[in-house]
Amino acid sequence: MAWALTRLGSPARLLLSRAHDEAYHRHNDCISSTHLLLALMADDADPMVRALHTRGVEPQAIIVGADQLLGPRRAPRFIHVAYSPNAKSILFHAARRAEAGDGADTAPPHLWWALSRAPHSTAGGLLFELGQLDYLEGRTW
């Protein structure tokens, strides 16, 4: 896990910070794949987010699904939060994908790729319910 975290580029570190923020505000004990999905969806400039928008998936649909899975946002509770096994796997596989490609730091497209290949994660289930998991897998290299 430490290796995967050292591979994060600046945009991916910002994304991971957003995922932590989601866990803190939802009083969750760990960062899950759904926290990573919420963080990915927060960047309206991201090409994958724009593609999902054109397919009718609004951030609010992801937020509603996250609220059902994780509980609503509220005043933050700042405690140490660990990574769920699925979140660890997504981060690790994204870092491996980045390294295998051009050796660049892990970036949001690598995280989208890894998330789209984690169908048994909570985020994968949410994307499946929205009819977007296969689309994402086909759109990521």
C-alpha positions as semicolon CSV with decimal commas, in nm:
position;residue;x (nm);y (nm);z (nm)
1;M;0,000;0,000;0,000
2;A;0,281;0,241;0,085
3;W;0,430;0,187;-0,261
4;A;0,098;0,270;-0,429
5;L;0,064;0,589;-0,224
6;T;0,414;0,705;-0,321
7;R;0,317;0,668;-0,689
8;L;0,031;0,920;-0,666
9;G;0,068;1,229;-0,882
10;S;-0,060;1,565;-0,762
11;P;-0,414;1,528;-0,909
12;A;-0,446;1,179;-0,760
13;R;-0,326;1,305;-0,419
14;L;-0,594;1,575;-0,433
15;L;-0,848;1,309;-0,522
16;L;-0,739;1,092;-0,229
17;S;-0,770;1,395;-0,001
18;R;-1,130;1,436;-0,122
19;A;-1,196;1,068;-0,046
20;H;-1,062;1,118;0,309
21;D;-1,288;1,422;0,344
22;E;-1,589;1,213;0,240
23;A;-1,504;0,948;0,502
24;Y;-1,457;1,214;0,773
25;H;-1,787;1,386;0,689
26;R;-1,977;1,059;0,681
27;H;-1,823;0,935;1,009
28;N;-1,701;0,620;0,833
29;D;-1,427;0,401;0,976
30;C;-1,251;0,344;0,646
31;I;-1,208;0,485;0,299
32;S;-1,398;0,264;0,060
33;S;-1,429;0,241;-0,315
34;T;-1,742;0,455;-0,288
35;H;-1,541;0,737;-0,126
36;L;-1,298;0,711;-0,419
37;L;-1,590;0,727;-0,664
38;L;-1,733;1,036;-0,493
39;A;-1,391;1,200;-0,512
40;L;-1,355;1,113;-0,882
41;M;-1,702;1,252;-0,958
42;A;-1,620;1,582;-0,783
43;D;-1,403;1,699;-1,074
44;D;-1,641;1,831;-1,342
45;A;-1,345;1,885;-1,576
46;D;-1,252;1,515;-1,573
47;P;-1,324;1,357;-1,915
48;M;-1,485;1,050;-1,759
49;V;-1,715;1,266;-1,545
50;R;-1,814;1,464;-1,854
51;A;-1,879;1,138;-2,042
52;L;-2,101;1,013;-1,760
53;H;-2,288;1,347;-1,762
54;T;-2,362;1,303;-2,134
55;R;-2,502;0,959;-2,052
56;G;-2,740;1,114;-1,798
57;V;-2,549;1,026;-1,482
58;E;-2,550;1,330;-1,258
59;P;-2,332;1,360;-0,948
60;Q;-2,651;1,371;-0,741
61;A;-2,732;1,012;-0,842
62;I;-2,391;0,901;-0,713
63;I;-2,438;1,105;-0,394
64;V;-2,781;0,951;-0,329
65;G;-2,637;0,604;-0,376
66;A;-2,345;0,690;-0,148
67;D;-2,581;0,823;0,118
68;Q;-2,763;0,489;0,114
69;L;-2,437;0,294;0,139
70;L;-2,233;0,516;0,371
71;G;-2,475;0,744;0,552
72;P;-2,526;1,117;0,497
73;R;-2,263;1,389;0,519
74;R;-2,251;1,580;0,849
75;A;-2,004;1,771;1,065
76;P;-1,664;1,605;1,017
77;R;-1,519;1,366;1,268
78;F;-1,142;1,374;1,238
79;I;-1,003;1,035;1,328
80;H;-0,764;0,801;1,154
81;V;-0,942;0,616;0,878
82;A;-0,795;0,309;0,715
83;Y;-0,849;0,191;0,359
84;S;-1,097;-0,086;0,288
85;P;-0,961;-0,391;0,106
86;N;-1,132;-0,280;-0,217
87;A;-0,995;0,075;-0,191
88;K;-0,646;-0,067;-0,134
89;S;-0,686;-0,291;-0,437
90;I;-0,804;-0,003;-0,656
91;L;-0,511;0,217;-0,549
92;F;-0,262;-0,065;-0,598
93;H;-0,392;-0,165;-0,941
94;A;-0,405;0,199;-1,053
95;A;-0,039;0,241;-0,952
96;R;0,056;-0,080;-1,132
97;R;-0,129;0,038;-1,444
98;A;0,055;0,371;-1,435
99;E;0,390;0,199;-1,391
100;A;0,323;-0,051;-1,669
101;G;0,221;0,226;-1,907
102;D;0,469;0,507;-1,939
103;G;0,595;0,488;-1,581
104;A;0,420;0,814;-1,493
105;D;0,268;0,886;-1,155
106;T;-0,077;0,749;-1,085
107;A;-0,341;0,988;-1,218
108;P;-0,723;0,995;-1,210
109;P;-0,753;0,799;-1,540
110;H;-0,561;0,512;-1,377
111;L;-0,802;0,523;-1,083
112;W;-1,103;0,519;-1,318
113;W;-0,949;0,217;-1,492
114;A;-0,895;0,029;-1,164
115;L;-1,239;0,125;-1,030
116;S;-1,409;0,001;-1,347
117;R;-1,244;-0,337;-1,293
118;A;-1,363;-0,373;-0,933
119;P;-1,722;-0,488;-0,992
120;H;-1,756;-0,644;-0,646
121;S;-1,669;-0,320;-0,466
122;T;-1,944;-0,095;-0,330
123;A;-1,863;0,164;-0,598
124;G;-1,871;-0,107;-0,865
125;G;-2,213;-0,213;-0,741
126;L;-2,339;0,145;-0,746
127;L;-2,209;0,199;-1,100
128;F;-2,366;-0,134;-1,204
129;E;-2,703;-0,028;-1,060
130;L;-2,677;0,296;-1,261
131;G;-2,600;0,093;-1,574
132;Q;-2,254;0,248;-1,612
133;L;-2,001;-0,016;-1,506
134;D;-1,969;-0,179;-1,849
135;Y;-1,954;0,164;-2,011
136;L;-1,670;0,274;-1,784
137;E;-1,478;-0,046;-1,845
138;G;-1,510;0,006;-2,218
139;R;-1,405;0,373;-2,198
140;T;-1,091;0,313;-1,993
141;W;-0,785;0,176;-2,162
